[in-house]
Amino acid sequence: MSVKSTIVSQFEQVATEQERKLARLSDDTKLIECGLDSLSFAIIVARLEDSLGVDPFSAERAVDFPVTFGDFVTLYEGLAK
Amino acid sequence: MPSKPRSLWDSITAAGPPAGSLYGCGGGVALAGLAHASILGGRLEELRGRSVLLAITDQLTAALAIAELDGVARRMVLLTPGLAAEHLPAVIAGAAADARVQDTDRCSPGREIGIGISVDARARLEPHPVRRASTCETEWILLTSGTTGAPKLVQHDLASLTAALADRPPAPEVVWATFYDIRRYGGLQIYLRALHAGSLVLSDPAEPLIGFLARAAAAGVTHISGTPSHWRRVLMSGAAATIAPRYVRLSGEIADQAILDGLKAAYPEATVAHAFASTEAGVAFEVRDGRAGFPATLLDAPGSPVHLRVAEGTLRIRSAGNAHGYLGVDTGSFPRASDDAVDTGDRIEQRADRCYFLGRQGGVINVGGLKVYPEEIEAVINSHPWVRMSRVSARRNPITGAVVVADVVLAEADGTGGRPPSEALERELLHSCRRSLAPYKVPAAIRIVPGLEVSAAGKLARPDA
């Protein structure tokens, strides 16, 4: 599974669990408008660390906080092997 | 003869009528209007001398009710939004509440529970002859969650809650905003500051973040406060530039270097300060140098009104801002250290001239500013017939500071072969957690493990987070 499809399926899974309506995800979907709250993002990041083996936010260097879904995917694609 | 008690109203009108306003989603209310008007429909006097439950959903209504009731009610219980209904009877009994103020048009919590008198309030001032005379030193009760999820009733009064405001010259034209709810300690501090010098923009849980920021900007926000989790959400919103504050404050969780740097980059003109406070210990300090942690010179500083000390690895605070105790049966559990300081339970490590927070002692996990006790979640998981034992721990998280994860040891199969594969088991356990726990308490991940370490004392080993 590609990094992007892993991320998409985590967004869908967490949205279902948190009973939130997920917006259609495209590269320019703003994260804040995708229907998920902070807790949902926290869970997604934790699970992606398990499945992709990386947490881009914990890297030593500072990261720009992603604003769109596309930014979010790029952040992971840059680190996941 | 004892001097006349000084109320919140006395304090904010000491130098003349207050100039500021409180802003909710539906508009603003000028504080000066309270001199001749009320939100309580002419029933303020009925509440004099009573123990009053503030069962109010709307923050602006609550903010105005607090300003009216201090000095009038004998006791004010600030119910936090989202308090589980099952805990309300114990809170009412513990506080000996004999009156309630509730929203007129929203569904107040516990409306069905019988209580002396109920007074409806709405976030609109109506002209009434009001006697703003202070006749009580009102006891303020704040709720914090305990190990079982049942709230503790923390006792404060106006003097302890405003201890950190003393000697602060009033700053003109300050417009505060806060992501916090003002019924929680961090938000209440901002509310009290704003009332004494300026205005305050209140949040609403139903309002999208971008809407709140736009409202704050429209009110001309200069000072704004929230937890690191709130601020990470702002930085991820793409709307951080909506506001241009002079002062950005973080509290309620450990502020790491990444979030401090992120905020400094987003608001280069602003002072980015992180503060430490807790409901029990009060406000300890504010750090403005943009670095995580705090200077070791704050420890044992002679002559400081807030005395900080590290003993047995945790931060102890003694100041006029300390809470007086827990109300009711739980009194013995108040974290009072031997020298009369309050033990915050926050573990500190000193590296060179700087002190850093390591996390909570006793394993309390902080998920986005909300306390989670591992034992409560373990109890839910352990109640499942397939589970032998479990250990809930914190995993660092860039969004909420921490999330909860669980390691689970399964009970021996009973030979009937009825146990589903681990993946289905994990799903089933998550499902049962979701049924009985608040969302932030549900583990982000469950791992089935072969065994868990038990200490020599027979307790589950809890490695330091």
Coordinates of C-alpha atoms in Angstrom, one line a residue:
Chain A
M1 CA 0.0 0.0 0.0
S2 CA 1.4 3.5 -0.8
V3 CA 2.0 6.0 1.9
K4 CA -0.9 8.1 0.6
S5 CA -3.4 5.2 0.6
T6 CA -2.3 4.2 4.1
I7 CA -2.9 7.7 5.2
V8 CA -6.3 7.9 3.5
S9 CA -7.4 4.7 5.1
Q10 CA -6.3 5.9 8.6
F11 CA -8.3 9.1 8.1
E12 CA -11.4 7.0 7.1
Q13 CA -10.9 4.6 10.0
V14 CA -10.5 7.2 12.6
A15 CA -13.4 9.3 11.3
T16 CA -15.7 6.2 11.6
E17 CA -14.4 5.5 15.1
Q18 CA -14.9 9.1 16.2
E19 CA -18.3 9.3 14.5
R20 CA -17.2 12.2 12.4
K21 CA -18.2 13.0 8.8
L22 CA -15.0 13.1 6.8
A23 CA -14.8 15.5 3.8
R24 CA -13.7 14.2 0.4
L25 CA -9.9 14.2 0.7
S26 CA -8.0 15.9 -2.1
D27 CA -4.6 17.6 -2.0
D28 CA -6.0 21.0 -1.3
T29 CA -8.5 19.9 1.3
K30 CA -7.7 22.0 4.4
L31 CA -7.1 19.8 7.4
I32 CA -9.2 22.0 9.5
E33 CA -12.1 21.6 7.2
C34 CA -11.9 17.8 6.7
G35 CA -14.2 17.1 9.7
L36 CA -11.7 15.8 12.2
D37 CA -10.9 17.3 15.6
S38 CA -7.5 17.4 17.4
L39 CA -8.0 14.1 19.1
S40 CA -8.6 12.4 15.7
F41 CA -5.4 13.9 14.3
A42 CA -3.5 12.8 17.4
I43 CA -4.8 9.2 16.9
I44 CA -3.9 9.3 13.2
V45 CA -0.4 10.4 13.9
A46 CA 0.0 7.7 16.6
R47 CA -1.2 5.0 14.2
L48 CA 0.8 6.1 11.3
E49 CA 3.9 5.9 13.5
D50 CA 3.0 2.3 14.0
S51 CA 2.2 1.5 10.4
L52 CA 4.8 3.7 8.6
G53 CA 7.4 3.7 11.2
V54 CA 7.9 7.5 11.2
D55 CA 6.6 10.4 13.2
P56 CA 7.6 13.5 11.1
F57 CA 6.7 15.8 13.9
S58 CA 9.2 14.3 16.3
A59 CA 12.1 14.8 14.0
E60 CA 14.9 16.9 15.4
R61 CA 14.5 19.6 12.8
A62 CA 11.5 21.9 13.0
V63 CA 8.7 21.1 10.6
D64 CA 6.1 23.4 9.2
F65 CA 2.8 22.4 10.5
P66 CA 0.8 21.0 7.5
V67 CA -2.2 23.0 6.5
T68 CA -3.7 20.9 3.6
F69 CA -4.1 17.1 3.2
G70 CA -1.5 17.3 0.5
D71 CA 1.0 18.9 2.9
F72 CA 0.3 16.2 5.4
V73 CA 0.9 13.4 2.8
T74 CA 4.1 15.1 1.5
L75 CA 5.4 15.3 5.1
Y76 CA 5.1 11.5 5.5
E77 CA 6.3 10.6 1.9
G78 CA 9.4 12.6 2.6
L79 CA 10.3 10.3 5.6
A80 CA 8.7 6.9 5.0
K81 CA 10.9 4.3 3.4
Chain B
M1 CA -15.8 44.4 63.5
P2 CA -14.8 42.5 60.4
S3 CA -14.3 44.6 57.4
K4 CA -16.8 44.4 54.6
P5 CA -15.9 41.5 52.2
R6 CA -14.6 42.7 48.9
S7 CA -16.2 41.1 45.9
L8 CA -15.2 40.7 42.3
W9 CA -17.5 43.6 41.5
D10 CA -15.9 45.8 44.1
S11 CA -12.5 44.9 42.8
I12 CA -13.2 45.6 39.1
T13 CA -15.0 48.9 39.9
A14 CA -12.5 50.1 42.4
A15 CA -11.0 52.6 39.9
G16 CA -14.3 53.6 38.3
P17 CA -16.8 51.8 36.0
P18 CA -15.1 48.9 34.0
A19 CA -14.5 49.9 30.4
G20 CA -14.4 46.5 28.9
S21 CA -16.8 44.0 27.4
L22 CA -17.3 40.3 27.4
Y23 CA -17.9 38.8 23.9
G24 CA -19.7 35.6 23.2
C25 CA -20.7 34.0 19.9
G26 CA -23.9 36.1 19.8
G27 CA -22.4 39.5 20.6
G28 CA -20.9 41.5 23.4
V29 CA -22.0 42.8 26.8
A30 CA -20.4 45.9 28.4
L31 CA -19.4 45.2 31.9
A32 CA -20.3 48.6 33.1
G33 CA -23.9 47.7 32.4
L34 CA -23.9 45.3 35.4
A35 CA -24.2 48.4 37.7
H36 CA -27.9 48.7 37.0
A37 CA -28.8 45.5 35.2
S38 CA -28.7 41.8 35.6
I39 CA -28.9 38.5 33.7
L40 CA -30.8 36.9 36.5
G41 CA -34.3 38.2 35.8
G42 CA -34.5 40.2 39.0
R43 CA -33.8 37.2 41.2
L44 CA -30.3 37.9 42.4
E45 CA -31.4 38.5 46.0
E46 CA -32.9 35.0 46.2
L47 CA -29.4 33.6 45.8
R48 CA -27.8 35.7 48.6
G49 CA -26.2 33.4 51.1
R50 CA -26.9 30.2 49.2
S51 CA -24.6 27.5 47.8
V52 CA -25.2 28.0 44.1
L53 CA -24.6 25.5 41.3
L54 CA -23.6 27.2 38.0
A55 CA -25.1 24.7 35.6
I56 CA -24.7 26.9 32.5
T57 CA -23.7 25.7 29.0
D58 CA -23.1 29.1 27.5
Q59 CA -19.8 30.7 28.5
L60 CA -20.9 34.3 28.3
T61 CA -23.9 33.6 30.5
A62 CA -21.6 31.9 33.0
A63 CA -19.1 34.8 32.9
L64 CA -21.8 37.3 33.7
A65 CA -23.3 35.1 36.4
I66 CA -20.0 34.7 38.2
A67 CA -19.5 38.5 38.2
E68 CA -23.0 38.9 39.7
L69 CA -22.7 36.1 42.3
D70 CA -19.3 36.7 43.9
G71 CA -20.0 38.4 47.2
V72 CA -23.6 37.4 47.1
A73 CA -23.6 33.5 47.1
R74 CA -22.1 31.7 50.0
R75 CA -20.6 29.2 47.6
M76 CA -20.4 29.1 43.8
V77 CA -19.8 25.7 42.1
L78 CA -18.5 26.1 38.6
L79 CA -19.7 23.1 36.7
T80 CA -17.4 22.2 33.9
P81 CA -19.0 21.6 30.5
G82 CA -19.1 17.9 29.7
L83 CA -19.3 16.7 33.3
A84 CA -20.9 13.3 33.1
A85 CA -24.4 13.4 34.5
E86 CA -23.7 10.5 36.8
H87 CA -21.4 12.7 38.9
L88 CA -23.8 15.5 39.4
P89 CA -25.7 14.2 42.4
A90 CA -22.4 13.8 44.3
V91 CA -21.3 17.3 43.4
I92 CA -24.6 18.7 44.5
A93 CA -24.5 16.8 47.8
G94 CA -20.8 17.6 48.4
A95 CA -21.3 21.3 47.9
A96 CA -24.6 21.3 49.8
A97 CA -26.0 23.2 46.8
D98 CA -29.4 24.7 47.5
A99 CA -29.8 26.8 44.4
R100 CA -29.0 26.6 40.7
V101 CA -28.4 29.1 37.9
Q102 CA -29.2 27.6 34.5
D103 CA -29.5 28.6 30.9
T104 CA -32.9 29.8 29.8
D105 CA -32.8 28.4 26.3
R106 CA -30.3 25.6 26.3
C107 CA -30.3 22.3 28.0
S108 CA -28.5 22.8 31.3
P109 CA -26.8 19.8 32.8
G110 CA -28.8 18.1 35.5
R111 CA -31.9 20.2 35.0
E112 CA -34.0 17.3 36.1
I113 CA -32.3 17.0 39.5
G114 CA -34.4 18.7 42.3
I115 CA -32.6 21.5 44.1
G116 CA -33.8 24.4 46.3
I117 CA -34.4 27.1 43.8
S118 CA -33.6 27.4 40.1
V119 CA -32.9 30.7 38.4
D120 CA -32.8 31.1 34.7
A121 CA -30.1 33.2 33.2
R122 CA -29.4 34.4 29.7
A123 CA -26.5 36.4 28.2
R124 CA -28.4 39.6 28.0
L125 CA -28.5 42.4 30.6
E126 CA -32.0 43.5 31.6
P127 CA -32.5 46.6 33.7
H128 CA -33.3 45.6 37.3
P129 CA -32.6 47.4 40.5
V130 CA -29.6 45.4 41.7
R131 CA -27.9 45.6 45.1
R132 CA -24.2 45.0 44.3
A133 CA -23.4 45.0 48.1
S134 CA -21.0 42.3 49.0
T135 CA -22.2 40.3 52.1
C136 CA -20.2 37.0 51.9
E137 CA -16.7 35.9 51.1
T138 CA -17.9 33.6 48.4
E139 CA -16.2 30.2 48.3
W140 CA -15.5 29.2 44.7
I141 CA -15.6 25.5 43.9
L142 CA -13.7 24.3 40.8
L143 CA -13.9 20.7 39.6
T144 CA -11.0 18.5 38.6
S145 CA -11.2 14.9 37.7
G146 CA -10.1 12.2 40.1
T147 CA -8.8 8.6 39.7
T148 CA -12.3 7.1 39.3
G149 CA -13.4 9.9 36.9
A150 CA -15.5 11.4 39.8
P151 CA -14.7 15.1 40.1
K152 CA -12.9 16.6 43.1
L153 CA -14.3 19.8 44.5
V154 CA -11.4 22.2 44.8
Q155 CA -11.9 25.2 47.2
H156 CA -10.7 28.6 46.3
D157 CA -11.9 32.2 47.0
L158 CA -11.4 35.4 45.2
A159 CA -8.2 36.2 47.0
S160 CA -6.5 32.9 46.1
L161 CA -7.7 33.1 42.5
T162 CA -6.4 36.6 42.0
A163 CA -3.2 36.1 43.9
A164 CA -1.2 36.1 40.7
L165 CA -2.8 39.4 39.6
A166 CA -1.6 41.4 42.5
D167 CA 0.9 44.2 41.9
R168 CA 0.2 44.1 38.2
P169 CA -0.4 47.6 36.8
P170 CA -3.6 47.7 34.7
A171 CA -2.7 47.6 31.1
P172 CA -4.9 49.8 28.9
E173 CA -6.7 48.5 25.8
V174 CA -6.0 44.8 26.5
V175 CA -8.4 42.5 24.7
W176 CA -8.0 39.0 25.8
A177 CA -9.2 35.8 24.1
T178 CA -8.9 32.3 25.4
F179 CA -9.5 28.9 23.9
Y180 CA -10.1 27.6 27.4
D181 CA -13.4 27.3 29.1
I182 CA -13.5 29.8 31.9
R183 CA -14.9 27.2 34.3
R184 CA -11.4 25.5 34.2
Y185 CA -8.6 27.0 36.1
G186 CA -6.6 28.2 33.1
G187 CA -9.6 30.0 31.6
L188 CA -10.7 31.4 34.9
Q189 CA -7.3 33.1 35.3
I190 CA -7.8 34.8 32.0
Y191 CA -11.3 35.8 32.8
L192 CA -10.2 37.4 36.1
R193 CA -7.3 39.2 34.4
A194 CA -9.6 40.5 31.6
L195 CA -12.3 41.7 34.0
H196 CA -9.7 43.8 35.9
A197 CA -8.2 45.4 32.8
G198 CA -9.9 45.1 29.5
S199 CA -12.2 42.8 27.5
L200 CA -12.5 39.1 26.8
V201 CA -13.5 37.1 23.8
L202 CA -15.0 33.8 24.9
S203 CA -14.9 30.6 22.9
D204 CA -17.8 28.3 22.1
P205 CA -17.3 24.5 21.6
A206 CA -19.8 24.5 18.7
E207 CA -17.9 27.2 16.8
P208 CA -15.2 26.3 14.3
L209 CA -11.7 27.5 15.2
I210 CA -11.5 29.8 12.2
G211 CA -14.7 31.5 13.3
F212 CA -13.3 32.0 16.8
L213 CA -10.1 33.5 15.5
A214 CA -12.2 35.8 13.2
R215 CA -14.3 37.0 16.2
A216 CA -11.2 37.6 18.3
A217 CA -9.6 39.6 15.4
A218 CA -12.8 41.6 15.0
A219 CA -12.7 42.5 18.8
G220 CA -9.1 43.6 18.3
V221 CA -7.5 40.8 20.4
T222 CA -4.1 41.7 21.9
H223 CA -3.6 38.9 24.4
I224 CA -4.6 35.3 23.8
S225 CA -4.2 32.1 25.8
G226 CA -4.6 28.3 25.3
T227 CA -2.9 25.0 25.7
P228 CA -0.1 23.8 23.4
S229 CA -2.7 21.5 21.9
H230 CA -4.9 24.5 21.1
W231 CA -2.0 26.3 19.6
R232 CA -0.9 23.4 17.4
R233 CA -4.4 23.4 16.0
V234 CA -4.1 27.1 15.2
L235 CA -0.8 26.5 13.4
M236 CA -2.4 23.7 11.4
S237 CA -5.5 25.8 10.6
G238 CA -3.7 28.0 8.1
A239 CA -5.6 30.8 9.8
A240 CA -3.0 31.8 12.4
A241 CA -2.5 35.1 10.6
T242 CA -6.1 36.1 11.2
I243 CA -5.0 37.5 14.5
A244 CA -2.0 39.7 15.4
P245 CA -1.7 39.5 19.2
R246 CA 1.0 41.3 21.2
Y247 CA 1.0 38.4 23.8
V248 CA 0.6 34.7 23.2
R249 CA 0.3 32.5 26.3
L250 CA 0.5 28.7 26.7
S251 CA -0.4 26.8 29.8
G252 CA -2.0 23.5 30.9
E253 CA 0.5 21.2 29.3
I254 CA 4.2 21.0 28.8
A255 CA 5.2 23.6 26.1
D256 CA 7.9 22.0 24.0
Q257 CA 10.5 23.9 22.0
A258 CA 8.7 23.1 18.7
I259 CA 5.5 24.8 19.6
L260 CA 7.3 27.8 21.1
D261 CA 9.3 28.2 17.9
G262 CA 6.2 27.7 15.8
L263 CA 4.4 30.4 17.6
K264 CA 7.3 32.8 17.5
A265 CA 7.5 32.3 13.7
A266 CA 3.8 32.8 13.3
Y267 CA 3.7 35.9 15.6
P268 CA 7.2 37.5 15.4
E269 CA 6.0 40.7 17.0
A270 CA 4.4 38.9 20.0
T271 CA 5.7 37.9 23.4
V272 CA 5.3 34.1 23.5
A273 CA 5.0 33.1 27.2
H274 CA 4.4 29.8 28.8
A275 CA 2.9 29.6 32.3
F276 CA 2.6 26.9 34.8
A277 CA -0.5 26.6 37.0
S278 CA -2.7 24.0 38.4
T279 CA -6.2 24.0 40.0
E280 CA -4.7 22.9 43.3
A281 CA -1.4 24.8 43.3
G282 CA -2.4 28.0 41.6
V283 CA -0.2 30.0 39.2
A284 CA 3.5 29.4 39.7
F285 CA 5.3 31.3 37.1
E286 CA 5.4 32.6 33.5
V287 CA 8.4 32.2 31.3
R288 CA 9.0 34.7 28.5
D289 CA 12.4 33.8 27.1
G290 CA 11.0 31.6 24.3
R291 CA 12.7 28.5 25.7
A292 CA 11.1 25.3 27.0
G293 CA 11.4 24.7 30.7
F294 CA 12.1 27.4 33.3
P295 CA 15.2 29.0 34.8
A296 CA 16.5 27.1 37.9
T297 CA 16.8 30.5 39.6
L298 CA 13.0 30.4 40.2
L299 CA 13.6 27.5 42.7
D300 CA 13.9 28.5 46.3
A301 CA 14.1 32.2 45.3
P302 CA 14.2 34.2 48.5
G303 CA 11.5 36.8 49.0
S304 CA 9.3 35.6 46.1
P305 CA 5.5 35.5 46.8
V306 CA 5.4 32.2 45.1
H307 CA 7.8 29.7 46.7
L308 CA 8.9 26.9 44.3
R309 CA 10.9 23.9 45.3
V310 CA 11.6 20.5 44.0
A311 CA 11.4 17.6 46.5
E312 CA 11.3 13.9 45.7
G313 CA 11.5 14.8 42.0
T314 CA 8.2 16.8 41.9
L315 CA 7.5 20.5 41.9
R316 CA 6.0 22.0 45.1
I317 CA 4.4 25.4 45.2
R318 CA 3.5 27.5 48.2
S319 CA 1.7 30.7 47.6
A320 CA -1.4 32.7 48.3
G321 CA -2.7 31.2 45.1
N322 CA -2.9 27.7 46.6
A323 CA -6.3 26.2 46.8
H324 CA -7.6 25.7 50.4
G325 CA -8.4 22.0 50.0
Y326 CA -10.9 19.6 48.6
L327 CA -14.5 20.0 49.8
G328 CA -16.2 17.0 51.3
V329 CA -15.1 13.5 52.0
D330 CA -12.0 13.6 49.8
T331 CA -10.2 16.1 52.0
G332 CA -7.5 13.8 53.1
S333 CA -6.3 13.3 49.5
F334 CA -5.4 16.9 48.9
P335 CA -1.8 17.0 47.7
R336 CA -0.4 19.0 50.6
A337 CA 3.3 18.5 51.2
S338 CA 4.8 18.6 54.7
D339 CA 5.9 22.2 54.5
D340 CA 2.4 23.4 53.6
A341 CA 3.2 23.6 49.9
V342 CA 1.1 21.9 47.3
D343 CA 2.7 19.0 45.5
T344 CA 1.9 19.4 41.8
G345 CA 2.8 15.8 41.0
D346 CA 4.7 17.2 38.0
R347 CA 8.2 15.7 37.7
I348 CA 11.1 18.0 37.2
E349 CA 14.6 17.5 35.9
Q350 CA 17.3 20.1 36.2
R351 CA 19.8 20.3 33.4
A352 CA 22.4 23.0 33.9
D353 CA 20.6 26.2 34.7
R354 CA 17.2 25.1 33.4
C355 CA 14.4 22.9 34.8
Y356 CA 12.3 20.7 32.5
F357 CA 9.0 19.0 33.0
L358 CA 9.2 15.2 32.5
G359 CA 5.5 14.4 32.9
R360 CA 3.2 13.5 35.7
Q361 CA 4.1 11.4 38.7
G362 CA 1.7 8.7 39.4
G363 CA 1.1 8.2 35.8
V364 CA -1.6 10.7 35.2
I365 CA -1.6 11.3 31.4
N366 CA -2.4 14.7 30.0
V367 CA -4.2 14.4 26.7
G368 CA -4.7 17.9 25.2
G369 CA -5.0 19.4 28.7
L370 CA -7.4 16.8 30.0
K371 CA -6.3 14.5 32.8
V372 CA -6.5 10.7 32.2
Y373 CA -5.9 8.2 34.9
P374 CA -4.6 4.9 33.5
E375 CA -6.3 2.9 36.1
E376 CA -9.8 4.0 35.0
I377 CA -9.1 2.8 31.4
E378 CA -7.4 -0.4 32.6
A379 CA -10.5 -1.2 34.7
V380 CA -12.6 -1.1 31.5
I381 CA -10.3 -3.2 29.5
N382 CA -9.8 -5.7 32.3
S383 CA -13.5 -6.2 32.7
H384 CA -13.5 -8.0 29.3
P385 CA -13.6 -11.8 29.7
W386 CA -10.7 -12.4 27.3
V387 CA -8.4 -10.1 29.2
R388 CA -6.1 -11.0 32.0
M389 CA -4.4 -7.7 32.6
S390 CA -3.6 -4.5 30.9
R391 CA -1.4 -1.5 31.3
V392 CA -2.3 1.9 29.9
S393 CA 0.5 4.4 29.2
A394 CA 1.1 7.6 27.5
R395 CA 2.7 8.0 24.1
R396 CA 4.1 11.4 23.2
N397 CA 2.0 13.0 20.5
P398 CA 2.7 16.2 18.5
I399 CA -1.0 17.2 18.4
T400 CA -2.3 16.6 21.9
G401 CA 1.0 16.3 23.8
A402 CA 0.1 12.7 24.6
V403 CA -2.3 9.9 23.6
V404 CA -3.3 6.9 25.5
V405 CA -2.1 3.4 24.4
A406 CA -2.8 0.1 26.0
D407 CA -0.8 -3.2 26.3
V408 CA -3.1 -6.1 26.9
V409 CA -2.3 -9.6 28.2
L410 CA -5.0 -12.1 27.2
A411 CA -6.4 -14.7 29.6
E412 CA -5.4 -18.3 28.9
A413 CA -7.6 -19.8 26.3
D414 CA -10.1 -22.1 28.0
G415 CA -9.6 -24.8 25.3
T416 CA -12.9 -24.2 23.6
G417 CA -11.1 -22.3 20.8
G418 CA -13.6 -19.6 20.8
R419 CA -11.2 -16.7 20.9
P420 CA -11.0 -14.6 17.7
P421 CA -7.7 -13.6 16.2
S422 CA -5.8 -10.6 17.7
E423 CA -6.9 -8.0 15.2
A424 CA -10.5 -8.7 15.9
L425 CA -9.8 -8.8 19.6
E426 CA -8.2 -5.3 19.5
R427 CA -11.2 -4.0 17.6
E428 CA -13.6 -5.5 20.1
L429 CA -11.6 -4.0 23.1
L430 CA -11.5 -0.6 21.5
H431 CA -15.2 -0.8 20.9
S432 CA -15.9 -1.6 24.5
C433 CA -13.7 1.3 25.6
R434 CA -15.6 3.7 23.3
R435 CA -18.9 2.5 24.8
S436 CA -17.9 3.4 28.4
L437 CA -15.2 6.1 28.2
A438 CA -14.9 9.7 27.0
P439 CA -13.3 9.9 23.6
Y440 CA -9.9 11.3 24.9
K441 CA -9.6 8.3 27.2
V442 CA -10.0 5.6 24.5
P443 CA -6.6 4.2 23.6
A444 CA -5.3 5.3 20.2
A445 CA -3.8 1.8 19.9
I446 CA -4.1 -1.5 21.7
R447 CA -1.3 -4.0 21.5
I448 CA -1.6 -7.7 22.6
V449 CA 1.5 -8.6 24.5
P450 CA 2.7 -11.9 26.0
G451 CA 3.2 -10.5 29.5
L452 CA 3.6 -7.3 31.6
E453 CA 6.2 -6.7 34.2
V454 CA 5.1 -6.6 37.8
S455 CA 7.2 -4.9 40.4
A456 CA 8.6 -6.5 43.6
A457 CA 5.7 -4.8 45.5
G458 CA 3.3 -6.7 43.3
K459 CA 2.2 -3.7 41.4
L460 CA 2.1 -3.3 37.7
A461 CA 5.5 -1.8 36.7
R462 CA 4.9 1.6 35.1
P463 CA 8.0 2.8 33.3
D464 CA 8.4 6.6 33.3
A465 CA 6.8 8.1 30.4

